[in-house]
Amino acid sequence: MPPIFAAYLRLAGRGKSLIREREGEDGGLSRYLAIDIDALNVEFLSDLNFGAFPEAVTSRGVSRDMVRTVLRDEQKQGRVECLGRGPAAA
């Protein structure tokens, strides 16, 4: 698991509910087991879309719509390039 995704899961408070670490055999590397692969995939997509905005993950007062609004404003000012991959992408 990429360390940055693991950090996102910890921030979101979802790490322990979605993955389980298992010690490697004979002292080898640890292995990670998905408890709920569908929910883990949803969190991975959220990390891709909103992971750069930790406040959207940790604060109930910051919504994804607010992050989208900020990104659209930044796009209009030429500071970011939005690739338009979602149904509401402009």
mmCIF file as gemmi writes it, N, C-alpha and C atoms, coordinates in Angstrom:
data_model
loop_
_atom_site.group_PDB
_atom_site.id
_atom_site.type_symbol
_atom_site.label_atom_id
_atom_site.label_alt_id
_atom_site.label_comp_id
_atom_site.label_asym_id
_atom_site.label_entity_id
_atom_site.label_seq_id
_atom_site.pdbx_PDB_ins_code
_atom_site.Cartn_x
_atom_site.Cartn_y
_atom_site.Cartn_z
_atom_site.occupancy
_atom_site.B_iso_or_equiv
_atom_site.pdbx_formal_charge
_atom_site.auth_seq_id
_atom_site.auth_asym_id
_atom_site.pdbx_PDB_model_num
ATOM 1 N N . MET Axp A 1 ? 0.84 -1.164 0 1 0 ? 1 A 1
ATOM 2 C CA . MET Axp A 1 ? 0 0 0 1 0 ? 1 A 1
ATOM 3 C C . MET Axp A 1 ? 0.894 1.238 0 1 0 ? 1 A 1
ATOM 4 N N . PRO Axp A 2 ? 0.6 2.185 -0.872 1 0 ? 2 A 1
ATOM 5 C CA . PRO Axp A 2 ? 1.415 3.409 -0.897 1 0 ? 2 A 1
ATOM 6 C C . PRO Axp A 2 ? 1.316 4.154 0.436 1 0 ? 2 A 1
ATOM 7 N N . PRO Axp A 3 ? 2.441 4.613 0.96 1 0 ? 3 A 1
ATOM 8 C CA . PRO Axp A 3 ? 2.425 5.283 2.267 1 0 ? 3 A 1
ATOM 9 C C . PRO Axp A 3 ? 1.485 6.488 2.316 1 0 ? 3 A 1
ATOM 10 N N . ILE Axp A 4 ? 1.375 7.225 1.212 1 0 ? 4 A 1
ATOM 11 C CA . ILE Axp A 4 ? 0.516 8.405 1.232 1 0 ? 4 A 1
ATOM 12 C C . ILE Axp A 4 ? -0.961 8.01 1.336 1 0 ? 4 A 1
ATOM 13 N N . PHE Axp A 5 ? -1.332 6.877 0.728 1 0 ? 5 A 1
ATOM 14 C CA . PHE Axp A 5 ? -2.709 6.395 0.851 1 0 ? 5 A 1
ATOM 15 C C . PHE Axp A 5 ? -2.97 5.902 2.267 1 0 ? 5 A 1
ATOM 16 N N . ALA Axp A 6 ? -1.989 5.245 2.864 1 0 ? 6 A 1
ATOM 17 C CA . ALA Axp A 6 ? -2.129 4.803 4.255 1 0 ? 6 A 1
ATOM 18 C C . ALA Axp A 6 ? -2.321 6.004 5.18 1 0 ? 6 A 1
ATOM 19 N N . ALA Axp A 7 ? -1.58 7.08 4.91 1 0 ? 7 A 1
ATOM 20 C CA . ALA Axp A 7 ? -1.725 8.302 5.717 1 0 ? 7 A 1
ATOM 21 C C . ALA Axp A 7 ? -3.12 8.895 5.535 1 0 ? 7 A 1
ATOM 22 N N . TYR Axp A 8 ? -3.63 8.886 4.307 1 0 ? 8 A 1
ATOM 23 C CA . TYR Axp A 8 ? -4.986 9.379 4.042 1 0 ? 8 A 1
ATOM 24 C C . TYR Axp A 8 ? -6.013 8.563 4.839 1 0 ? 8 A 1
ATOM 25 N N . LEU Axp A 9 ? -5.878 7.249 4.822 1 0 ? 9 A 1
ATOM 26 C CA . LEU Axp A 9 ? -6.813 6.399 5.561 1 0 ? 9 A 1
ATOM 27 C C . LEU Axp A 9 ? -6.771 6.696 7.054 1 0 ? 9 A 1
ATOM 28 N N . ARG Axp A 10 ? -5.56 6.947 7.596 1 0 ? 10 A 1
ATOM 29 C CA . ARG Axp A 10 ? -5.456 7.291 9.021 1 0 ? 10 A 1
ATOM 30 C C . ARG Axp A 10 ? -6.154 8.609 9.294 1 0 ? 10 A 1
ATOM 31 N N . LEU Axp A 11 ? -5.933 9.616 8.432 1 0 ? 11 A 1
ATOM 32 C CA . LEU Axp A 11 ? -6.589 10.914 8.616 1 0 ? 11 A 1
ATOM 33 C C . LEU Axp A 11 ? -8.104 10.781 8.565 1 0 ? 11 A 1
ATOM 34 N N . ALA Axp A 12 ? -8.573 9.948 7.643 1 0 ? 12 A 1
ATOM 35 C CA . ALA Axp A 12 ? -10.012 9.765 7.474 1 0 ? 12 A 1
ATOM 36 C C . ALA Axp A 12 ? -10.603 8.862 8.555 1 0 ? 12 A 1
ATOM 37 N N . GLY Axp A 13 ? -9.733 8.243 9.369 1 0 ? 13 A 1
ATOM 38 C CA . GLY Axp A 13 ? -10.223 7.343 10.415 1 0 ? 13 A 1
ATOM 39 C C . GLY Axp A 13 ? -10.766 6.032 9.875 1 0 ? 13 A 1
ATOM 40 N N . ARG Axp A 14 ? -10.301 5.618 8.688 1 0 ? 14 A 1
ATOM 41 C CA . ARG Axp A 14 ? -10.828 4.421 8.045 1 0 ? 14 A 1
ATOM 42 C C . ARG Axp A 14 ? -9.836 3.266 7.963 1 0 ? 14 A 1
ATOM 43 N N . GLY Axp A 15 ? -8.59 3.494 8.332 1 0 ? 15 A 1
ATOM 44 C CA . GLY Axp A 15 ? -7.571 2.47 8.168 1 0 ? 15 A 1
ATOM 45 C C . GLY Axp A 15 ? -7.905 1.141 8.814 1 0 ? 15 A 1
ATOM 46 N N . LYS Axp A 16 ? -8.266 1.157 10.071 1 0 ? 16 A 1
ATOM 47 C CA . LYS Axp A 16 ? -8.506 -0.098 10.797 1 0 ? 16 A 1
ATOM 48 C C . LYS Axp A 16 ? -9.787 -0.79 10.365 1 0 ? 16 A 1
ATOM 49 N N . SER Axp A 17 ? -10.731 -0.033 9.806 1 0 ? 17 A 1
ATOM 50 C CA . SER Axp A 17 ? -11.98 -0.669 9.384 1 0 ? 17 A 1
ATOM 51 C C . SER Axp A 17 ? -11.89 -1.251 7.973 1 0 ? 17 A 1
ATOM 52 N N . LEU Axp A 18 ? -10.848 -0.88 7.219 1 0 ? 18 A 1
ATOM 53 C CA . LEU Axp A 18 ? -10.765 -1.332 5.828 1 0 ? 18 A 1
ATOM 54 C C . LEU Axp A 18 ? -9.601 -2.272 5.54 1 0 ? 18 A 1
ATOM 55 N N . ILE Axp A 19 ? -8.543 -2.2 6.345 1 0 ? 19 A 1
ATOM 56 C CA . ILE Axp A 19 ? -7.387 -3.066 6.093 1 0 ? 19 A 1
ATOM 57 C C . ILE Axp A 19 ? -6.889 -3.674 7.395 1 0 ? 19 A 1
ATOM 58 N N . ARG Axp A 20 ? -6.24 -4.812 7.246 1 0 ? 20 A 1
ATOM 59 C CA . ARG Axp A 20 ? -5.65 -5.489 8.396 1 0 ? 20 A 1
ATOM 60 C C . ARG Axp A 20 ? -4.222 -5.872 8.025 1 0 ? 20 A 1
ATOM 61 N N . GLU Axp A 21 ? -3.303 -5.6 8.929 1 0 ? 21 A 1
ATOM 62 C CA . GLU Axp A 21 ? -1.909 -5.952 8.684 1 0 ? 21 A 1
ATOM 63 C C . GLU Axp A 21 ? -1.64 -7.334 9.256 1 0 ? 21 A 1
ATOM 64 N N . ARG Axp A 22 ? -0.925 -8.125 8.493 1 0 ? 22 A 1
ATOM 65 C CA . ARG Axp A 22 ? -0.553 -9.468 8.946 1 0 ? 22 A 1
ATOM 66 C C . ARG Axp A 22 ? 0.957 -9.582 8.838 1 0 ? 22 A 1
ATOM 67 N N . GLU Axp A 23 ? 1.566 -10.047 9.902 1 0 ? 23 A 1
ATOM 68 C CA . GLU Axp A 23 ? 3.017 -10.216 9.919 1 0 ? 23 A 1
ATOM 69 C C . GLU Axp A 23 ? 3.435 -11.186 8.823 1 0 ? 23 A 1
ATOM 70 N N . GLY Axp A 24 ? 4.572 -10.891 8.213 1 0 ? 24 A 1
ATOM 71 C CA . GLY Axp A 24 ? 5.108 -11.769 7.181 1 0 ? 24 A 1
ATOM 72 C C . GLY Axp A 24 ? 5.595 -13.075 7.767 1 0 ? 24 A 1
ATOM 73 N N . GLU Axp A 25 ? 5.594 -14.078 6.949 1 0 ? 25 A 1
ATOM 74 C CA . GLU Axp A 25 ? 6.075 -15.386 7.393 1 0 ? 25 A 1
ATOM 75 C C . GLU Axp A 25 ? 7.591 -15.357 7.544 1 0 ? 25 A 1
ATOM 76 N N . ASP Axp A 26 ? 8.096 -16.029 8.557 1 0 ? 26 A 1
ATOM 77 C CA . ASP Axp A 26 ? 9.538 -16.136 8.81 1 0 ? 26 A 1
ATOM 78 C C . ASP Axp A 26 ? 10.206 -14.764 8.891 1 0 ? 26 A 1
ATOM 79 N N . GLY Axp A 27 ? 9.52 -13.801 9.488 1 0 ? 27 A 1
ATOM 80 C CA . GLY Axp A 27 ? 10.102 -12.483 9.67 1 0 ? 27 A 1
ATOM 81 C C . GLY Axp A 27 ? 10.146 -11.642 8.406 1 0 ? 27 A 1
ATOM 82 N N . GLY Axp A 28 ? 9.423 -12.053 7.377 1 0 ? 28 A 1
ATOM 83 C CA . GLY Axp A 28 ? 9.406 -11.303 6.116 1 0 ? 28 A 1
ATOM 84 C C . GLY Axp A 28 ? 8.561 -10.043 6.233 1 0 ? 28 A 1
ATOM 85 N N . LEU Axp A 29 ? 8.337 -9.413 5.115 1 0 ? 29 A 1
ATOM 86 C CA . LEU Axp A 29 ? 7.559 -8.176 5.069 1 0 ? 29 A 1
ATOM 87 C C . LEU Axp A 29 ? 6.124 -8.422 5.51 1 0 ? 29 A 1
ATOM 88 N N . SER Axp A 30 ? 5.539 -7.399 6.121 1 0 ? 30 A 1
ATOM 89 C CA . SER Axp A 30 ? 4.137 -7.482 6.504 1 0 ? 30 A 1
ATOM 90 C C . SER Axp A 30 ? 3.267 -7.502 5.257 1 0 ? 30 A 1
ATOM 91 N N . ARG Axp A 31 ? 2.096 -8.06 5.402 1 0 ? 31 A 1
ATOM 92 C CA . ARG Axp A 31 ? 1.127 -8.083 4.312 1 0 ? 31 A 1
ATOM 93 C C . ARG Axp A 31 ? -0.127 -7.379 4.777 1 0 ? 31 A 1
ATOM 94 N N . TYR Axp A 32 ? -0.837 -6.792 3.855 1 0 ? 32 A 1
ATOM 95 C CA . TYR Axp A 32 ? -2.078 -6.093 4.172 1 0 ? 32 A 1
ATOM 96 C C . TYR Axp A 32 ? -3.233 -6.81 3.501 1 0 ? 32 A 1
ATOM 97 N N . LEU Axp A 33 ? -4.291 -7.017 4.263 1 0 ? 33 A 1
ATOM 98 C CA . LEU Axp A 33 ? -5.478 -7.685 3.751 1 0 ? 33 A 1
ATOM 99 C C . LEU Axp A 33 ? -6.646 -6.703 3.759 1 0 ? 33 A 1
ATOM 100 N N . ALA Axp A 34 ? -7.364 -6.637 2.651 1 0 ? 34 A 1
ATOM 101 C CA . ALA Axp A 34 ? -8.536 -5.759 2.559 1 0 ? 34 A 1
ATOM 102 C C . ALA Axp A 34 ? -9.708 -6.432 3.26 1 0 ? 34 A 1
ATOM 103 N N . ILE Axp A 35 ? -10.325 -5.707 4.166 1 0 ? 35 A 1
ATOM 104 C CA . ILE Axp A 35 ? -11.508 -6.215 4.851 1 0 ? 35 A 1
ATOM 105 C C . ILE Axp A 35 ? -12.737 -6.002 3.973 1 0 ? 35 A 1
ATOM 106 N N . ASP Axp A 36 ? -12.808 -4.841 3.322 1 0 ? 36 A 1
ATOM 107 C CA . ASP Axp A 36 ? -13.92 -4.494 2.43 1 0 ? 36 A 1
ATOM 108 C C . ASP Axp A 36 ? -13.316 -3.809 1.197 1 0 ? 36 A 1
ATOM 109 N N . ILE Axp A 37 ? -13.071 -4.578 0.156 1 0 ? 37 A 1
ATOM 110 C CA . ILE Axp A 37 ? -12.371 -4.053 -1.017 1 0 ? 37 A 1
ATOM 111 C C . ILE Axp A 37 ? -13.164 -2.957 -1.725 1 0 ? 37 A 1
ATOM 112 N N . ASP Axp A 38 ? -14.495 -3.064 -1.751 1 0 ? 38 A 1
ATOM 113 C CA . ASP Axp A 38 ? -15.302 -2.028 -2.406 1 0 ? 38 A 1
ATOM 114 C C . ASP Axp A 38 ? -15.19 -0.694 -1.675 1 0 ? 38 A 1
ATOM 115 N N . ALA Axp A 39 ? -15.27 -0.733 -0.362 1 0 ? 39 A 1
ATOM 116 C CA . ALA Axp A 39 ? -15.134 0.5 0.427 1 0 ? 39 A 1
ATOM 117 C C . ALA Axp A 39 ? -13.71 1.048 0.322 1 0 ? 39 A 1
ATOM 118 N N . LEU Axp A 40 ? -12.726 0.163 0.244 1 0 ? 40 A 1
ATOM 119 C CA . LEU Axp A 40 ? -11.34 0.593 0.095 1 0 ? 40 A 1
ATOM 120 C C . LEU Axp A 40 ? -11.148 1.302 -1.246 1 0 ? 40 A 1
ATOM 121 N N . ASN Axp A 41 ? -11.774 0.798 -2.3 1 0 ? 41 A 1
ATOM 122 C CA . ASN Axp A 41 ? -11.702 1.45 -3.61 1 0 ? 41 A 1
ATOM 123 C C . ASN Axp A 41 ? -12.356 2.823 -3.582 1 0 ? 41 A 1
ATOM 124 N N . VAL Axp A 42 ? -13.467 2.964 -2.878 1 0 ? 42 A 1
ATOM 125 C CA . VAL Axp A 42 ? -14.13 4.265 -2.746 1 0 ? 42 A 1
ATOM 126 C C . VAL Axp A 42 ? -13.2 5.254 -2.046 1 0 ? 42 A 1
ATOM 127 N N . GLU Axp A 43 ? -12.54 4.805 -0.981 1 0 ? 43 A 1
ATOM 128 C CA . GLU Axp A 43 ? -11.609 5.672 -0.264 1 0 ? 43 A 1
ATOM 129 C C . GLU Axp A 43 ? -10.401 6.027 -1.125 1 0 ? 43 A 1
ATOM 130 N N . PHE Axp A 44 ? -9.95 5.085 -1.949 1 0 ? 44 A 1
ATOM 131 C CA . PHE Axp A 44 ? -8.82 5.366 -2.833 1 0 ? 44 A 1
ATOM 132 C C . PHE Axp A 44 ? -9.179 6.473 -3.824 1 0 ? 44 A 1
ATOM 133 N N . LEU Axp A 45 ? -10.378 6.405 -4.387 1 0 ? 45 A 1
ATOM 134 C CA . LEU Axp A 45 ? -10.822 7.456 -5.307 1 0 ? 45 A 1
ATOM 135 C C . LEU Axp A 45 ? -10.967 8.788 -4.582 1 0 ? 45 A 1
ATOM 136 N N . SER Axp A 46 ? -11.446 8.764 -3.357 1 0 ? 46 A 1
ATOM 137 C CA . SER Axp A 46 ? -11.531 10 -2.573 1 0 ? 46 A 1
ATOM 138 C C . SER Axp A 46 ? -10.146 10.576 -2.319 1 0 ? 46 A 1
ATOM 139 N N . ASP Axp A 47 ? -9.181 9.7 -2.05 1 0 ? 47 A 1
ATOM 140 C CA . ASP Axp A 47 ? -7.812 10.161 -1.849 1 0 ? 47 A 1
ATOM 141 C C . ASP Axp A 47 ? -7.272 10.805 -3.123 1 0 ? 47 A 1
ATOM 142 N N . LEU Axp A 48 ? -7.531 10.193 -4.262 1 0 ? 48 A 1
ATOM 143 C CA . LEU Axp A 48 ? -7.071 10.769 -5.528 1 0 ? 48 A 1
ATOM 144 C C . LEU Axp A 48 ? -7.685 12.136 -5.768 1 0 ? 48 A 1
ATOM 145 N N . ASN Axp A 49 ? -8.97 12.271 -5.437 1 0 ? 49 A 1
ATOM 146 C CA . ASN Axp A 49 ? -9.678 13.517 -5.71 1 0 ? 49 A 1
ATOM 147 C C . ASN Axp A 49 ? -9.477 14.586 -4.642 1 0 ? 49 A 1
ATOM 148 N N . PHE Axp A 50 ? -9.369 14.195 -3.382 1 0 ? 50 A 1
ATOM 149 C CA . PHE Axp A 50 ? -9.374 15.173 -2.299 1 0 ? 50 A 1
ATOM 150 C C . PHE Axp A 50 ? -8.221 15.044 -1.319 1 0 ? 50 A 1
ATOM 151 N N . GLY Axp A 51 ? -7.309 14.117 -1.555 1 0 ? 51 A 1
ATOM 152 C CA . GLY Axp A 51 ? -6.209 13.882 -0.623 1 0 ? 51 A 1
ATOM 153 C C . GLY Axp A 51 ? -5.304 15.089 -0.426 1 0 ? 51 A 1
ATOM 154 N N . ALA Axp A 52 ? -5.248 15.957 -1.42 1 0 ? 52 A 1
ATOM 155 C CA . ALA Axp A 52 ? -4.414 17.164 -1.3 1 0 ? 52 A 1
ATOM 156 C C . ALA Axp A 52 ? -5.06 18.203 -0.396 1 0 ? 52 A 1
ATOM 157 N N . PHE Axp A 53 ? -6.287 17.941 0.028 1 0 ? 53 A 1
ATOM 158 C CA . PHE Axp A 53 ? -7.029 18.859 0.892 1 0 ? 53 A 1
ATOM 159 C C . PHE Axp A 53 ? -7.374 18.139 2.195 1 0 ? 53 A 1
ATOM 160 N N . PRO Axp A 54 ? -6.399 18 3.111 1 0 ? 54 A 1
ATOM 161 C CA . PRO Axp A 54 ? -6.659 17.25 4.346 1 0 ? 54 A 1
ATOM 162 C C . PRO Axp A 54 ? -7.837 17.795 5.13 1 0 ? 54 A 1
ATOM 163 N N . GLU Axp A 55 ? -8.094 19.096 5.021 1 0 ? 55 A 1
ATOM 164 C CA . GLU Axp A 55 ? -9.233 19.659 5.748 1 0 ? 55 A 1
ATOM 165 C C . GLU Axp A 55 ? -10.556 19.093 5.249 1 0 ? 55 A 1
ATOM 166 N N . ALA Axp A 56 ? -10.615 18.653 3.997 1 0 ? 56 A 1
ATOM 167 C CA . ALA Axp A 56 ? -11.833 18.037 3.472 1 0 ? 56 A 1
ATOM 168 C C . ALA Axp A 56 ? -12.017 16.634 4.028 1 0 ? 56 A 1
ATOM 169 N N . VAL Axp A 57 ? -10.944 16.038 4.511 1 0 ? 57 A 1
ATOM 170 C CA . VAL Axp A 57 ? -10.999 14.696 5.071 1 0 ? 57 A 1
ATOM 171 C C . VAL Axp A 57 ? -11.262 14.75 6.57 1 0 ? 57 A 1
ATOM 172 N N . THR Axp A 58 ? -10.647 15.703 7.262 1 0 ? 58 A 1
ATOM 173 C CA . THR Axp A 58 ? -10.682 15.71 8.722 1 0 ? 58 A 1
ATOM 174 C C . THR Axp A 58 ? -11.735 16.621 9.328 1 0 ? 58 A 1
ATOM 175 N N . SER Axp A 59 ? -12.243 17.577 8.579 1 0 ? 59 A 1
ATOM 176 C CA . SER Axp A 59 ? -13.185 18.547 9.143 1 0 ? 59 A 1
ATOM 177 C C . SER Axp A 59 ? -14.58 18.34 8.584 1 0 ? 59 A 1
ATOM 178 N N . ARG Axp A 60 ? -15.534 18.218 9.469 1 0 ? 60 A 1
ATOM 179 C CA . ARG Axp A 60 ? -16.921 18.048 9.031 1 0 ? 60 A 1
ATOM 180 C C . ARG Axp A 60 ? -17.463 19.32 8.378 1 0 ? 60 A 1
ATOM 181 N N . GLY Axp A 61 ? -16.869 20.454 8.699 1 0 ? 61 A 1
ATOM 182 C CA . GLY Axp A 61 ? -17.345 21.724 8.16 1 0 ? 61 A 1
ATOM 183 C C . GLY Axp A 61 ? -16.896 21.994 6.736 1 0 ? 61 A 1
ATOM 184 N N . VAL Axp A 62 ? -15.971 21.201 6.225 1 0 ? 62 A 1
ATOM 185 C CA . VAL Axp A 62 ? -15.472 21.398 4.861 1 0 ? 62 A 1
ATOM 186 C C . VAL Axp A 62 ? -16.02 20.277 3.996 1 0 ? 62 A 1
ATOM 187 N N . SER Axp A 63 ? -16.807 20.642 3.021 1 0 ? 63 A 1
ATOM 188 C CA . SER Axp A 63 ? -17.419 19.627 2.171 1 0 ? 63 A 1
ATOM 189 C C . SER Axp A 63 ? -16.643 19.459 0.873 1 0 ? 63 A 1
ATOM 190 N N . ARG Axp A 64 ? -16.936 18.386 0.199 1 0 ? 64 A 1
ATOM 191 C CA . ARG Axp A 64 ? -16.319 18.161 -1.094 1 0 ? 64 A 1
ATOM 192 C C . ARG Axp A 64 ? -16.772 19.222 -2.087 1 0 ? 64 A 1
ATOM 193 N N . ASP Axp A 65 ? -18.005 19.695 -1.94 1 0 ? 65 A 1
ATOM 194 C CA . ASP Axp A 65 ? -18.473 20.758 -2.832 1 0 ? 65 A 1
ATOM 195 C C . ASP Axp A 65 ? -17.637 22.019 -2.648 1 0 ? 65 A 1
ATOM 196 N N . MET Axp A 66 ? -17.228 22.293 -1.427 1 0 ? 66 A 1
ATOM 197 C CA . MET Axp A 66 ? -16.396 23.459 -1.162 1 0 ? 66 A 1
ATOM 198 C C . MET Axp A 66 ? -15.031 23.291 -1.853 1 0 ? 66 A 1
ATOM 199 N N . VAL Axp A 67 ? -14.478 22.091 -1.787 1 0 ? 67 A 1
ATOM 200 C CA . VAL Axp A 67 ? -13.205 21.835 -2.448 1 0 ? 67 A 1
ATOM 201 C C . VAL Axp A 67 ? -13.363 21.996 -3.953 1 0 ? 67 A 1
ATOM 202 N N . ARG Axp A 68 ? -14.464 21.488 -4.506 1 0 ? 68 A 1
ATOM 203 C CA . ARG Axp A 68 ? -14.704 21.65 -5.941 1 0 ? 68 A 1
ATOM 204 C C . ARG Axp A 68 ? -14.795 23.122 -6.322 1 0 ? 68 A 1
ATOM 205 N N . THR Axp A 69 ? -15.463 23.909 -5.49 1 0 ? 69 A 1
ATOM 206 C CA . THR Axp A 69 ? -15.595 25.339 -5.757 1 0 ? 69 A 1
ATOM 207 C C . THR Axp A 69 ? -14.229 26.01 -5.77 1 0 ? 69 A 1
ATOM 208 N N . VAL Axp A 70 ? -13.389 25.679 -4.801 1 0 ? 70 A 1
ATOM 209 C CA . VAL Axp A 70 ? -12.047 26.26 -4.748 1 0 ? 70 A 1
ATOM 210 C C . VAL Axp A 70 ? -11.262 25.865 -5.991 1 0 ? 70 A 1
ATOM 211 N N . LEU Axp A 71 ? -11.349 24.59 -6.385 1 0 ? 71 A 1
ATOM 212 C CA . LEU Axp A 71 ? -10.627 24.135 -7.568 1 0 ? 71 A 1
ATOM 213 C C . LEU Axp A 71 ? -11.12 24.834 -8.833 1 0 ? 71 A 1
ATOM 214 N N . ARG Axp A 72 ? -12.412 25.041 -8.947 1 0 ? 72 A 1
ATOM 215 C CA . ARG Axp A 72 ? -12.933 25.748 -10.127 1 0 ? 72 A 1
ATOM 216 C C . ARG Axp A 72 ? -12.439 27.187 -10.163 1 0 ? 72 A 1
ATOM 217 N N . ASP Axp A 73 ? -12.402 27.841 -9.009 1 0 ? 73 A 1
ATOM 218 C CA . ASP Axp A 73 ? -11.871 29.211 -8.951 1 0 ? 73 A 1
ATOM 219 C C . ASP Axp A 73 ? -10.403 29.237 -9.358 1 0 ? 73 A 1
ATOM 220 N N . GLU Axp A 74 ? -9.636 28.276 -8.865 1 0 ? 74 A 1
ATOM 221 C CA . GLU Axp A 74 ? -8.218 28.195 -9.222 1 0 ? 74 A 1
ATOM 222 C C . GLU Axp A 74 ? -8.049 27.929 -10.719 1 0 ? 74 A 1
ATOM 223 N N . GLN Axp A 75 ? -8.93 27.115 -11.272 1 0 ? 75 A 1
ATOM 224 C CA . GLN Axp A 75 ? -8.876 26.812 -12.704 1 0 ? 75 A 1
ATOM 225 C C . GLN Axp A 75 ? -9.153 28.078 -13.521 1 0 ? 75 A 1
ATOM 226 N N . LYS Axp A 76 ? -10.154 28.839 -13.13 1 0 ? 76 A 1
ATOM 227 C CA . LYS Axp A 76 ? -10.495 30.072 -13.842 1 0 ? 76 A 1
ATOM 228 C C . LYS Axp A 76 ? -9.341 31.068 -13.82 1 0 ? 76 A 1
ATOM 229 N N . GLN Axp A 77 ? -8.563 31.057 -12.752 1 0 ? 77 A 1
ATOM 230 C CA . GLN Axp A 77 ? -7.427 31.975 -12.626 1 0 ? 77 A 1
ATOM 231 C C . GLN Axp A 77 ? -6.158 31.396 -13.247 1 0 ? 77 A 1
ATOM 232 N N . GLY Axp A 78 ? -6.254 30.206 -13.825 1 0 ? 78 A 1
ATOM 233 C CA . GLY Axp A 78 ? -5.116 29.602 -14.508 1 0 ? 78 A 1
ATOM 234 C C . GLY Axp A 78 ? -4.065 29.004 -13.602 1 0 ? 78 A 1
ATOM 235 N N . ARG Axp A 79 ? -4.394 28.764 -12.342 1 0 ? 79 A 1
ATOM 236 C CA . ARG Axp A 79 ? -3.415 28.208 -11.392 1 0 ? 79 A 1
ATOM 237 C C . ARG Axp A 79 ? -3.373 26.69 -11.388 1 0 ? 79 A 1
ATOM 238 N N . VAL Axp A 80 ? -4.468 26.049 -11.779 1 0 ? 80 A 1
ATOM 239 C CA . VAL Axp A 80 ? -4.512 24.582 -11.85 1 0 ? 80 A 1
ATOM 240 C C . VAL Axp A 80 ? -5.184 24.18 -13.151 1 0 ? 80 A 1
ATOM 241 N N . GLU Axp A 81 ? -4.907 22.96 -13.564 1 0 ? 81 A 1
ATOM 242 C CA . GLU Axp A 81 ? -5.56 22.4 -14.741 1 0 ? 81 A 1
ATOM 243 C C . GLU Axp A 81 ? -6.445 21.259 -14.276 1 0 ? 81 A 1
ATOM 244 N N . CYS Axp A 82 ? -7.724 21.353 -14.545 1 0 ? 82 A 1
ATOM 245 C CA . CYS Axp A 82 ? -8.655 20.294 -14.183 1 0 ? 82 A 1
ATOM 246 C C . CYS Axp A 82 ? -8.867 19.419 -15.407 1 0 ? 82 A 1
ATOM 247 N N . LEU Axp A 83 ? -8.75 18.124 -15.227 1 0 ? 83 A 1
ATOM 248 C CA . LEU Axp A 83 ? -8.812 17.192 -16.352 1 0 ? 83 A 1
ATOM 249 C C . LEU Axp A 83 ? -10.227 16.81 -16.735 1 0 ? 83 A 1
ATOM 250 N N . GLY Axp A 84 ? -11.219 17.125 -15.89 1 0 ? 84 A 1
ATOM 251 C CA . GLY Axp A 84 ? -12.614 16.856 -16.251 1 0 ? 84 A 1
ATOM 252 C C . GLY Axp A 84 ? -12.961 15.391 -16.369 1 0 ? 84 A 1
ATOM 253 N N . ARG Axp A 85 ? -12.763 14.638 -15.305 1 0 ? 85 A 1
ATOM 254 C CA . ARG Axp A 85 ? -13.012 13.196 -15.365 1 0 ? 85 A 1
ATOM 255 C C . ARG Axp A 85 ? -14.335 12.777 -14.742 1 0 ? 85 A 1
ATOM 256 N N . GLY Axp A 86 ? -15.018 13.667 -14.048 1 0 ? 86 A 1
ATOM 257 C CA . GLY Axp A 86 ? -16.26 13.274 -13.389 1 0 ? 86 A 1
ATOM 258 C C . GLY Axp A 86 ? -17.466 13.83 -14.102 1 0 ? 86 A 1
ATOM 259 N N . PRO Axp A 87 ? -18.669 13.359 -13.713 1 0 ? 87 A 1
ATOM 260 C CA . PRO Axp A 87 ? -19.899 13.815 -14.385 1 0 ? 87 A 1
ATOM 261 C C . PRO Axp A 87 ? -20.157 15.311 -14.198 1 0 ? 87 A 1
ATOM 262 N N . ALA Axp A 88 ? -19.653 15.892 -13.108 1 0 ? 88 A 1
ATOM 263 C CA . ALA Axp A 88 ? -19.889 17.319 -12.865 1 0 ? 88 A 1
ATOM 264 C C . ALA Axp A 88 ? -18.692 18.18 -13.252 1 0 ? 88 A 1
ATOM 265 N N . ALA Axp A 89 ? -17.719 17.59 -13.915 1 0 ? 89 A 1
ATOM 266 C CA . ALA Axp A 89 ? -16.519 18.346 -14.283 1 0 ? 89 A 1
ATOM 267 C C . ALA Axp A 89 ? -16.852 19.409 -15.304 1 0 ? 89 A 1
ATOM 268 N N . ALA Axp A 90 ? -16.233 20.574 -15.094 1 0 ? 90 A 1
ATOM 269 C CA . ALA Axp A 90 ? -16.484 21.674 -16.035 1 0 ? 90 A 1
ATOM 270 C C . ALA Axp A 90 ? -15.225 22.018 -16.799 1 0 ? 90 A 1
